[in-house]
């Protein structure tokens, strides 16, 4: 059963890489949001905000998955696919070009889906962006060096998304902290 599922996954990934990456990123972001609500924010299962979860997951489906797959493809094409130096170059580019811009887009997207005004979004960015980016630098360079050095391109987004389950839980909590506090 597991072998058949993995074989189906590999075949689907080969035929539709962007769709697979979008589905798994959206699903894992939604899961991270549920974990945030239930474990961190101590919401009962029956009281979870399904709309919030769907919105957070949609960012993964429409933005995160496609952006990550495209980015990793660009890195693979222009930087290379193997070797220690290649992995280090990829991590540098990933952390100093992609991560800052992607996190900004992510934070703006979450706030926009929360129907915040542009003035509130700017305030949220000012108070959260550097904290999120700093936390990113504690986690992701180490994950990415292993990912870029050992993992084939078509599995790199999956590896990142497995680790990102915890990261998405943090991001969901961070971007919904004020809303969660109002509901207490």
Short mmCIF file of N, CA and C in Angstrom, two decimals:
data_model
loop_
_atom_site.label_atom_id
_atom_site.label_comp_id
_atom_site.label_asym_id
_atom_site.label_seq_id
_atom_site.Cartn_x
_atom_site.Cartn_y
_atom_site.Cartn_z
N UNK A 1 0.82 -1.20 0.00
CA UNK A 1 0.00 0.00 0.00
C UNK A 1 0.87 1.26 0.00
N UNK A 2 1.83 1.33 0.91
CA UNK A 2 2.71 2.50 0.99
C UNK A 2 3.52 2.64 -0.29
N UNK A 3 4.02 1.52 -0.79
CA UNK A 3 4.81 1.55 -2.03
C UNK A 3 3.96 2.07 -3.19
N UNK A 4 2.73 1.60 -3.28
CA UNK A 4 1.84 2.03 -4.36
C UNK A 4 1.56 3.53 -4.27
N UNK A 5 1.30 4.02 -3.06
CA UNK A 5 1.06 5.45 -2.87
C UNK A 5 2.29 6.26 -3.28
N UNK A 6 3.48 5.82 -2.84
CA UNK A 6 4.71 6.54 -3.17
C UNK A 6 4.95 6.54 -4.68
N UNK A 7 4.68 5.43 -5.32
CA UNK A 7 4.83 5.33 -6.78
C UNK A 7 3.86 6.28 -7.48
N UNK A 8 2.62 6.31 -7.03
CA UNK A 8 1.62 7.23 -7.58
C UNK A 8 2.06 8.68 -7.37
N UNK A 9 2.55 8.99 -6.16
CA UNK A 9 3.03 10.33 -5.85
C UNK A 9 4.17 10.72 -6.80
N UNK A 10 5.15 9.86 -6.97
CA UNK A 10 6.28 10.15 -7.86
C UNK A 10 5.81 10.39 -9.29
N UNK A 11 4.89 9.57 -9.77
CA UNK A 11 4.37 9.72 -11.12
C UNK A 11 3.63 11.04 -11.27
N UNK A 12 2.77 11.35 -10.31
CA UNK A 12 2.02 12.61 -10.34
C UNK A 12 2.96 13.81 -10.23
N UNK A 13 3.97 13.70 -9.39
CA UNK A 13 4.96 14.76 -9.23
C UNK A 13 5.73 15.00 -10.53
N UNK A 14 6.05 13.96 -11.22
CA UNK A 14 6.77 14.07 -12.49
C UNK A 14 5.90 14.73 -13.57
N UNK A 15 4.60 14.36 -13.59
CA UNK A 15 3.70 14.88 -14.60
C UNK A 15 3.19 16.28 -14.29
N UNK A 16 2.97 16.59 -13.03
CA UNK A 16 2.38 17.87 -12.62
C UNK A 16 3.13 18.45 -11.41
N UNK A 17 4.39 18.83 -11.58
CA UNK A 17 5.18 19.27 -10.41
C UNK A 17 4.61 20.50 -9.71
N UNK A 18 4.12 21.47 -10.47
CA UNK A 18 3.60 22.68 -9.83
C UNK A 18 2.31 22.41 -9.07
N UNK A 19 1.45 21.58 -9.62
CA UNK A 19 0.20 21.26 -8.95
C UNK A 19 0.47 20.47 -7.66
N UNK A 20 1.36 19.49 -7.74
CA UNK A 20 1.69 18.70 -6.54
C UNK A 20 2.29 19.60 -5.47
N UNK A 21 3.22 20.46 -5.86
CA UNK A 21 3.84 21.35 -4.87
C UNK A 21 2.80 22.30 -4.27
N UNK A 22 1.87 22.78 -5.10
CA UNK A 22 0.81 23.67 -4.60
C UNK A 22 -0.08 22.94 -3.60
N UNK A 23 -0.50 21.72 -3.95
CA UNK A 23 -1.37 20.96 -3.06
C UNK A 23 -0.68 20.65 -1.74
N UNK A 24 0.57 20.16 -1.80
CA UNK A 24 1.22 19.81 -0.54
C UNK A 24 1.55 21.05 0.28
N UNK A 25 1.92 22.16 -0.35
CA UNK A 25 2.21 23.38 0.41
C UNK A 25 0.93 23.93 1.04
N UNK A 26 -0.14 23.97 0.26
CA UNK A 26 -1.41 24.44 0.81
C UNK A 26 -1.89 23.57 1.95
N UNK A 27 -1.81 22.26 1.78
CA UNK A 27 -2.23 21.33 2.83
C UNK A 27 -1.40 21.46 4.09
N UNK A 28 -0.10 21.59 3.93
CA UNK A 28 0.76 21.71 5.11
C UNK A 28 0.63 23.07 5.80
N UNK A 29 0.37 24.12 5.03
CA UNK A 29 0.12 25.41 5.67
C UNK A 29 -1.21 25.38 6.43
N UNK A 30 -2.22 24.76 5.85
CA UNK A 30 -3.50 24.62 6.55
C UNK A 30 -3.32 23.79 7.83
N UNK A 31 -2.56 22.71 7.75
CA UNK A 31 -2.29 21.88 8.92
C UNK A 31 -1.55 22.68 9.99
N UNK A 32 -0.57 23.48 9.58
CA UNK A 32 0.15 24.33 10.53
C UNK A 32 -0.79 25.30 11.23
N UNK A 33 -1.77 25.83 10.50
CA UNK A 33 -2.74 26.74 11.10
C UNK A 33 -3.60 26.01 12.13
N UNK A 34 -4.05 24.81 11.81
CA UNK A 34 -4.85 24.03 12.76
C UNK A 34 -4.03 23.73 14.01
N UNK A 35 -2.78 23.33 13.84
CA UNK A 35 -1.91 23.07 14.99
C UNK A 35 -1.77 24.33 15.84
N UNK A 36 -1.59 25.47 15.17
CA UNK A 36 -1.48 26.73 15.90
C UNK A 36 -2.74 27.00 16.72
N UNK A 37 -3.89 26.83 16.09
CA UNK A 37 -5.15 27.11 16.80
C UNK A 37 -5.38 26.16 17.97
N UNK A 38 -5.15 24.88 17.74
CA UNK A 38 -5.49 23.87 18.75
C UNK A 38 -4.44 23.79 19.85
N UNK A 39 -3.17 23.76 19.49
CA UNK A 39 -2.12 23.53 20.50
C UNK A 39 -1.61 24.84 21.11
N UNK A 40 -1.27 25.81 20.28
CA UNK A 40 -0.69 27.05 20.81
C UNK A 40 -1.76 27.98 21.37
N UNK A 41 -2.83 28.18 20.60
CA UNK A 41 -3.88 29.10 21.02
C UNK A 41 -4.93 28.44 21.90
N UNK A 42 -4.78 27.10 22.08
CA UNK A 42 -5.65 26.32 22.97
C UNK A 42 -7.14 26.44 22.62
N UNK A 43 -7.43 26.38 21.33
CA UNK A 43 -8.81 26.39 20.84
C UNK A 43 -9.30 24.94 20.78
N UNK A 44 -10.53 24.70 21.18
CA UNK A 44 -11.10 23.36 21.04
C UNK A 44 -11.29 23.05 19.56
N UNK A 45 -11.18 21.77 19.21
CA UNK A 45 -11.33 21.34 17.81
C UNK A 45 -12.60 21.90 17.20
N UNK A 46 -13.69 21.81 17.93
CA UNK A 46 -14.99 22.24 17.39
C UNK A 46 -15.05 23.76 17.17
N UNK A 47 -14.12 24.50 17.81
CA UNK A 47 -14.12 25.96 17.70
C UNK A 47 -13.05 26.50 16.75
N UNK A 48 -12.34 25.60 16.06
CA UNK A 48 -11.31 26.09 15.13
C UNK A 48 -11.96 26.94 14.04
N UNK A 49 -11.24 27.95 13.63
CA UNK A 49 -11.70 28.87 12.60
C UNK A 49 -11.35 28.27 11.23
N UNK A 50 -12.30 27.60 10.64
CA UNK A 50 -12.08 26.91 9.37
C UNK A 50 -11.76 27.92 8.26
N UNK A 51 -12.42 29.07 8.26
CA UNK A 51 -12.12 30.09 7.24
C UNK A 51 -10.67 30.55 7.33
N UNK A 52 -10.20 30.76 8.54
CA UNK A 52 -8.80 31.15 8.74
C UNK A 52 -7.87 30.08 8.18
N UNK A 53 -8.18 28.81 8.47
CA UNK A 53 -7.37 27.70 7.99
C UNK A 53 -7.37 27.65 6.47
N UNK A 54 -8.54 27.80 5.86
CA UNK A 54 -8.62 27.79 4.40
C UNK A 54 -7.86 28.95 3.77
N UNK A 55 -7.94 30.11 4.39
CA UNK A 55 -7.20 31.28 3.88
C UNK A 55 -5.70 31.04 3.96
N UNK A 56 -5.24 30.54 5.10
CA UNK A 56 -3.81 30.29 5.27
C UNK A 56 -3.34 29.22 4.29
N UNK A 57 -4.14 28.17 4.15
CA UNK A 57 -3.81 27.12 3.19
C UNK A 57 -3.80 27.61 1.76
N UNK A 58 -4.72 28.54 1.44
CA UNK A 58 -4.78 29.05 0.06
C UNK A 58 -3.52 29.84 -0.29
N UNK A 59 -2.91 30.46 0.68
CA UNK A 59 -1.65 31.16 0.42
C UNK A 59 -0.59 30.15 0.00
N UNK A 60 -0.56 29.02 0.65
CA UNK A 60 0.37 27.95 0.26
C UNK A 60 0.06 27.41 -1.12
N UNK A 61 -1.24 27.22 -1.41
CA UNK A 61 -1.63 26.65 -2.69
C UNK A 61 -1.35 27.61 -3.85
N UNK A 62 -1.74 28.86 -3.70
CA UNK A 62 -1.64 29.81 -4.81
C UNK A 62 -0.32 30.56 -4.88
N UNK A 63 0.37 30.73 -3.75
CA UNK A 63 1.61 31.51 -3.75
C UNK A 63 2.81 30.66 -3.36
N UNK A 64 2.76 30.04 -2.18
CA UNK A 64 3.92 29.34 -1.63
C UNK A 64 4.43 28.20 -2.48
N UNK A 65 3.57 27.24 -2.78
CA UNK A 65 3.99 26.07 -3.57
C UNK A 65 4.55 26.44 -4.93
N UNK A 66 3.79 27.21 -5.73
CA UNK A 66 4.32 27.60 -7.04
C UNK A 66 5.60 28.44 -6.95
N UNK A 67 5.67 29.35 -5.98
CA UNK A 67 6.87 30.19 -5.85
C UNK A 67 8.08 29.36 -5.47
N UNK A 68 7.91 28.44 -4.52
CA UNK A 68 9.04 27.60 -4.12
C UNK A 68 9.51 26.71 -5.26
N UNK A 69 8.57 26.10 -5.96
CA UNK A 69 8.94 25.22 -7.07
C UNK A 69 9.67 26.00 -8.16
N UNK A 70 9.18 27.18 -8.47
CA UNK A 70 9.83 28.03 -9.48
C UNK A 70 11.22 28.44 -9.00
N UNK A 71 11.32 28.88 -7.76
CA UNK A 71 12.59 29.33 -7.21
C UNK A 71 13.63 28.22 -7.22
N UNK A 72 13.24 27.03 -6.76
CA UNK A 72 14.19 25.92 -6.74
C UNK A 72 14.61 25.52 -8.15
N UNK A 73 13.70 25.62 -9.10
CA UNK A 73 14.05 25.35 -10.50
C UNK A 73 15.05 26.37 -11.04
N UNK A 74 14.85 27.64 -10.69
CA UNK A 74 15.78 28.70 -11.11
C UNK A 74 17.16 28.45 -10.50
N UNK A 75 17.18 28.15 -9.20
CA UNK A 75 18.46 27.87 -8.55
C UNK A 75 19.16 26.68 -9.20
N UNK A 76 18.40 25.65 -9.48
CA UNK A 76 18.97 24.45 -10.08
C UNK A 76 19.53 24.75 -11.47
N UNK A 77 18.82 25.55 -12.23
CA UNK A 77 19.23 25.86 -13.61
C UNK A 77 20.46 26.77 -13.64
N UNK A 78 20.48 27.81 -12.81
CA UNK A 78 21.52 28.82 -12.91
C UNK A 78 22.69 28.64 -11.94
N UNK A 79 22.47 27.91 -10.85
CA UNK A 79 23.54 27.72 -9.88
C UNK A 79 24.13 26.31 -9.99
N UNK A 80 23.28 25.34 -10.31
CA UNK A 80 23.74 23.97 -10.44
C UNK A 80 22.90 23.04 -9.60
N UNK A 81 23.24 21.76 -9.65
CA UNK A 81 22.43 20.79 -8.93
C UNK A 81 23.19 19.95 -7.92
N UNK A 82 24.53 19.97 -7.97
CA UNK A 82 25.28 19.10 -7.06
C UNK A 82 26.53 19.80 -6.55
N UNK A 83 26.96 19.33 -5.40
CA UNK A 83 28.21 19.79 -4.83
C UNK A 83 28.04 20.71 -3.64
N UNK A 84 29.07 20.74 -2.81
CA UNK A 84 29.04 21.56 -1.59
C UNK A 84 28.98 23.05 -1.91
N UNK A 85 29.80 23.49 -2.85
CA UNK A 85 29.83 24.91 -3.20
C UNK A 85 28.49 25.34 -3.79
N UNK A 86 27.91 24.48 -4.62
CA UNK A 86 26.59 24.77 -5.21
C UNK A 86 25.56 24.91 -4.09
N UNK A 87 25.57 24.00 -3.14
CA UNK A 87 24.61 24.05 -2.02
C UNK A 87 24.79 25.34 -1.22
N UNK A 88 26.01 25.73 -0.96
CA UNK A 88 26.27 26.96 -0.20
C UNK A 88 25.80 28.19 -0.97
N UNK A 89 26.05 28.22 -2.27
CA UNK A 89 25.57 29.33 -3.10
C UNK A 89 24.04 29.40 -3.09
N UNK A 90 23.41 28.24 -3.20
CA UNK A 90 21.95 28.21 -3.19
C UNK A 90 21.39 28.71 -1.86
N UNK A 91 22.00 28.30 -0.76
CA UNK A 91 21.53 28.75 0.56
C UNK A 91 21.70 30.26 0.67
N UNK A 92 22.83 30.77 0.24
CA UNK A 92 23.06 32.21 0.30
C UNK A 92 21.99 32.96 -0.49
N UNK A 93 21.76 32.54 -1.73
CA UNK A 93 20.75 33.21 -2.56
C UNK A 93 19.35 33.03 -1.98
N UNK A 94 19.08 31.84 -1.49
CA UNK A 94 17.77 31.56 -0.92
C UNK A 94 17.50 32.45 0.30
N UNK A 95 18.48 32.58 1.16
CA UNK A 95 18.28 33.30 2.41
C UNK A 95 18.41 34.82 2.29
N UNK A 96 19.12 35.29 1.30
CA UNK A 96 19.32 36.74 1.20
C UNK A 96 18.56 37.39 0.04
N UNK A 97 18.00 36.58 -0.86
CA UNK A 97 17.15 37.12 -1.91
C UNK A 97 15.69 36.66 -1.74
N UNK A 98 15.52 35.35 -1.75
CA UNK A 98 14.16 34.80 -1.74
C UNK A 98 13.46 34.99 -0.40
N UNK A 99 14.07 34.58 0.68
CA UNK A 99 13.40 34.58 2.00
C UNK A 99 12.88 35.97 2.39
N UNK A 100 13.69 37.03 2.30
CA UNK A 100 13.16 38.34 2.71
C UNK A 100 11.95 38.79 1.89
N UNK A 101 12.01 38.60 0.58
CA UNK A 101 10.89 39.03 -0.26
C UNK A 101 9.68 38.11 -0.08
N UNK A 102 9.91 36.81 -0.01
CA UNK A 102 8.80 35.87 0.14
C UNK A 102 8.09 36.08 1.47
N UNK A 103 8.84 36.28 2.54
CA UNK A 103 8.21 36.50 3.85
C UNK A 103 7.38 37.78 3.85
N UNK A 104 7.86 38.80 3.18
CA UNK A 104 7.10 40.05 3.07
C UNK A 104 5.79 39.79 2.33
N UNK A 105 5.85 39.10 1.22
CA UNK A 105 4.65 38.77 0.44
C UNK A 105 3.70 37.92 1.28
N UNK A 106 4.24 36.96 2.01
CA UNK A 106 3.42 36.09 2.84
C UNK A 106 2.69 36.89 3.92
N UNK A 107 3.41 37.76 4.61
CA UNK A 107 2.79 38.55 5.67
C UNK A 107 1.73 39.50 5.12
N UNK A 108 1.99 40.09 3.98
CA UNK A 108 1.00 40.97 3.34
C UNK A 108 -0.22 40.16 2.91
N UNK A 109 0.00 38.98 2.36
CA UNK A 109 -1.11 38.13 1.91
C UNK A 109 -2.00 37.71 3.07
N UNK A 110 -1.39 37.30 4.18
CA UNK A 110 -2.18 36.90 5.35
C UNK A 110 -3.01 38.09 5.84
N UNK A 111 -2.38 39.24 5.96
CA UNK A 111 -3.09 40.44 6.44
C UNK A 111 -4.21 40.84 5.47
N UNK A 112 -3.95 40.75 4.18
CA UNK A 112 -4.98 41.10 3.19
C UNK A 112 -6.17 40.15 3.30
N UNK A 113 -5.90 38.86 3.50
CA UNK A 113 -6.99 37.90 3.65
C UNK A 113 -7.74 38.08 4.97
N UNK A 114 -7.10 38.74 5.93
CA UNK A 114 -7.77 39.08 7.18
C UNK A 114 -8.56 40.38 7.04
N UNK A 115 -8.55 40.93 5.82
CA UNK A 115 -9.27 42.16 5.48
C UNK A 115 -8.76 43.38 6.25
N UNK A 116 -7.46 43.41 6.48
CA UNK A 116 -6.86 44.56 7.14
C UNK A 116 -6.62 45.65 6.11
N UNK A 117 -6.69 46.88 6.55
CA UNK A 117 -6.41 48.02 5.66
C UNK A 117 -4.92 48.10 5.40
N UNK A 118 -4.56 48.84 4.35
CA UNK A 118 -3.14 48.98 4.02
C UNK A 118 -2.37 49.63 5.17
N UNK A 119 -2.98 50.60 5.86
CA UNK A 119 -2.31 51.24 7.00
C UNK A 119 -2.02 50.23 8.12
N UNK A 120 -2.97 49.36 8.39
CA UNK A 120 -2.78 48.33 9.43
C UNK A 120 -1.73 47.31 8.95
N UNK A 121 -1.77 46.96 7.67
CA UNK A 121 -0.79 46.02 7.13
C UNK A 121 0.62 46.57 7.31
N UNK A 122 0.82 47.85 7.06
CA UNK A 122 2.15 48.47 7.24
C UNK A 122 2.58 48.42 8.70
N UNK A 123 1.67 48.65 9.61
CA UNK A 123 1.98 48.56 11.04
C UNK A 123 2.35 47.13 11.41
N UNK A 124 1.56 46.17 10.92
CA UNK A 124 1.86 44.75 11.18
C UNK A 124 3.23 44.37 10.63
N UNK A 125 3.53 44.81 9.41
CA UNK A 125 4.84 44.51 8.83
C UNK A 125 5.96 45.09 9.69
N UNK A 126 5.76 46.31 10.12
CA UNK A 126 6.79 46.96 10.94
C UNK A 126 7.01 46.22 12.26
N UNK A 127 5.95 45.68 12.83
CA UNK A 127 6.09 45.01 14.13
C UNK A 127 6.46 43.53 14.00
N UNK A 128 6.17 42.88 12.86
CA UNK A 128 6.41 41.44 12.75
C UNK A 128 7.52 41.03 11.80
N UNK A 129 7.77 41.81 10.77
CA UNK A 129 8.64 41.35 9.69
C UNK A 129 10.04 40.96 10.17
N UNK A 130 10.71 41.82 10.91
CA UNK A 130 12.09 41.53 11.30
C UNK A 130 12.17 40.39 12.31
N UNK A 131 11.15 40.25 13.14
CA UNK A 131 11.10 39.13 14.06
C UNK A 131 10.96 37.81 13.29
N UNK A 132 10.07 37.79 12.31
CA UNK A 132 9.88 36.59 11.48
C UNK A 132 11.14 36.30 10.67
N UNK A 133 11.73 37.31 10.09
CA UNK A 133 12.95 37.12 9.29
C UNK A 133 14.10 36.61 10.16
N UNK A 134 14.24 37.15 11.35
CA UNK A 134 15.30 36.70 12.27
C UNK A 134 15.08 35.24 12.66
N UNK A 135 13.85 34.89 12.99
CA UNK A 135 13.54 33.50 13.32
C UNK A 135 13.83 32.60 12.12
N UNK A 136 13.52 33.07 10.94
CA UNK A 136 13.84 32.35 9.71
C UNK A 136 15.32 32.01 9.65
N UNK A 137 16.17 32.96 9.99
CA UNK A 137 17.62 32.75 9.90
C UNK A 137 18.15 31.77 10.94
N UNK A 138 17.40 31.53 12.01
CA UNK A 138 17.80 30.51 12.98
C UNK A 138 17.54 29.09 12.46
N UNK A 139 16.55 28.96 11.60
CA UNK A 139 16.09 27.64 11.18
C UNK A 139 16.53 27.27 9.77
N UNK A 140 16.18 28.11 8.82
CA UNK A 140 16.23 27.72 7.42
C UNK A 140 17.60 27.56 6.78
N UNK A 141 18.62 28.29 7.13
CA UNK A 141 19.92 28.02 6.48
C UNK A 141 20.39 26.58 6.72
N UNK A 142 20.14 26.05 7.92
CA UNK A 142 20.58 24.69 8.25
C UNK A 142 19.76 23.66 7.48
N UNK A 143 18.47 23.90 7.40
CA UNK A 143 17.61 22.99 6.65
C UNK A 143 17.99 23.02 5.17
N UNK A 144 18.19 24.22 4.65
CA UNK A 144 18.45 24.36 3.22
C UNK A 144 19.81 23.81 2.80
N UNK A 145 20.80 23.91 3.63
CA UNK A 145 22.11 23.35 3.25
C UNK A 145 21.98 21.84 3.06
N UNK A 146 21.25 21.18 3.96
CA UNK A 146 21.01 19.74 3.81
C UNK A 146 20.12 19.45 2.61
N UNK A 147 19.09 20.25 2.45
CA UNK A 147 18.15 20.06 1.35
C UNK A 147 18.84 20.21 -0.01
N UNK A 148 19.59 21.28 -0.20
CA UNK A 148 20.23 21.53 -1.48
C UNK A 148 21.39 20.58 -1.76
N UNK A 149 22.01 20.07 -0.72
CA UNK A 149 23.15 19.18 -0.92
C UNK A 149 22.72 17.72 -1.15
N UNK A 150 21.70 17.27 -0.43
CA UNK A 150 21.37 15.84 -0.45
C UNK A 150 20.08 15.48 -1.22
N UNK A 151 19.17 16.42 -1.39
CA UNK A 151 17.84 16.07 -1.89
C UNK A 151 17.70 16.44 -3.37
N UNK A 152 17.19 15.50 -4.19
CA UNK A 152 16.94 15.83 -5.60
C UNK A 152 15.90 16.95 -5.73
N UNK A 153 15.99 17.72 -6.79
CA UNK A 153 15.14 18.89 -7.01
C UNK A 153 13.65 18.59 -6.81
N UNK A 154 13.15 17.52 -7.38
CA UNK A 154 11.71 17.27 -7.33
C UNK A 154 11.20 16.93 -5.93
N UNK A 155 12.09 16.68 -4.96
CA UNK A 155 11.67 16.44 -3.58
C UNK A 155 12.02 17.59 -2.64
N UNK A 156 12.70 18.62 -3.14
CA UNK A 156 13.15 19.69 -2.26
C UNK A 156 12.00 20.46 -1.61
N UNK A 157 10.95 20.76 -2.38
CA UNK A 157 9.82 21.47 -1.78
C UNK A 157 9.15 20.60 -0.72
N UNK A 158 9.03 19.31 -0.96
CA UNK A 158 8.44 18.40 0.03
C UNK A 158 9.25 18.40 1.32
N UNK A 159 10.56 18.30 1.22
CA UNK A 159 11.42 18.32 2.41
C UNK A 159 11.22 19.63 3.17
N UNK A 160 11.24 20.72 2.43
CA UNK A 160 11.05 22.03 3.07
C UNK A 160 9.67 22.10 3.72
N UNK A 161 8.65 21.57 3.07
CA UNK A 161 7.31 21.66 3.62
C UNK A 161 7.12 20.79 4.86
N UNK A 162 7.83 19.69 4.94
CA UNK A 162 7.75 18.87 6.16
C UNK A 162 8.32 19.66 7.34
N UNK A 163 9.48 20.27 7.15
CA UNK A 163 10.05 21.12 8.20
C UNK A 163 9.15 22.33 8.42
N UNK A 164 8.58 22.82 7.33
CA UNK A 164 7.75 24.02 7.40
C UNK A 164 6.44 23.79 8.15
N UNK A 165 6.07 22.55 8.39
CA UNK A 165 4.88 22.32 9.19
C UNK A 165 5.02 23.05 10.53
N UNK A 166 6.20 22.96 11.13
CA UNK A 166 6.46 23.68 12.38
C UNK A 166 6.58 25.18 12.12
N UNK A 167 7.22 25.54 11.03
CA UNK A 167 7.37 26.94 10.65
C UNK A 167 6.00 27.56 10.37
N UNK A 168 5.15 26.84 9.66
CA UNK A 168 3.81 27.35 9.36
C UNK A 168 2.98 27.53 10.62
N UNK A 169 3.18 26.64 11.58
CA UNK A 169 2.50 26.78 12.87
C UNK A 169 2.93 28.09 13.53
N UNK A 170 4.23 28.36 13.52
CA UNK A 170 4.75 29.61 14.07
C UNK A 170 4.18 30.81 13.30
N UNK A 171 4.22 30.76 11.96
CA UNK A 171 3.74 31.89 11.16
C UNK A 171 2.25 32.13 11.39
N UNK A 172 1.48 31.07 11.47
CA UNK A 172 0.05 31.22 11.72
C UNK A 172 -0.18 31.89 13.08
N UNK A 173 0.52 31.42 14.09
CA UNK A 173 0.39 32.02 15.41
C UNK A 173 0.82 33.49 15.38
N UNK A 174 1.96 33.76 14.75
CA UNK A 174 2.50 35.11 14.71
C UNK A 174 1.56 36.07 13.98
N UNK A 175 1.00 35.63 12.86
CA UNK A 175 0.16 36.52 12.06
C UNK A 175 -1.27 36.62 12.58
N UNK A 176 -1.62 35.75 13.51
CA UNK A 176 -2.99 35.79 14.08
C UNK A 176 -2.98 36.08 15.57
N UNK A 177 -1.83 36.44 16.11
CA UNK A 177 -1.68 36.63 17.55
C UNK A 177 -2.66 37.68 18.08
N UNK A 178 -2.76 38.81 17.43
CA UNK A 178 -3.65 39.87 17.91
C UNK A 178 -5.11 39.42 17.83
N UNK A 179 -5.46 38.71 16.77
CA UNK A 179 -6.83 38.23 16.61
C UNK A 179 -7.14 37.21 17.69
N UNK A 180 -6.21 36.31 17.95
CA UNK A 180 -6.41 35.28 18.98
C UNK A 180 -6.56 35.92 20.36
N UNK A 181 -5.78 36.95 20.65
CA UNK A 181 -5.84 37.62 21.95
C UNK A 181 -7.19 38.32 22.12
N UNK A 182 -7.75 38.88 21.04
CA UNK A 182 -9.05 39.54 21.11
C UNK A 182 -10.16 38.55 21.43
N UNK A 183 -9.99 37.31 20.98
CA UNK A 183 -11.04 36.31 21.17
C UNK A 183 -10.98 35.64 22.54
N UNK A 184 -9.96 35.92 23.34
CA UNK A 184 -9.86 35.27 24.66
C UNK A 184 -10.83 35.88 25.66
#
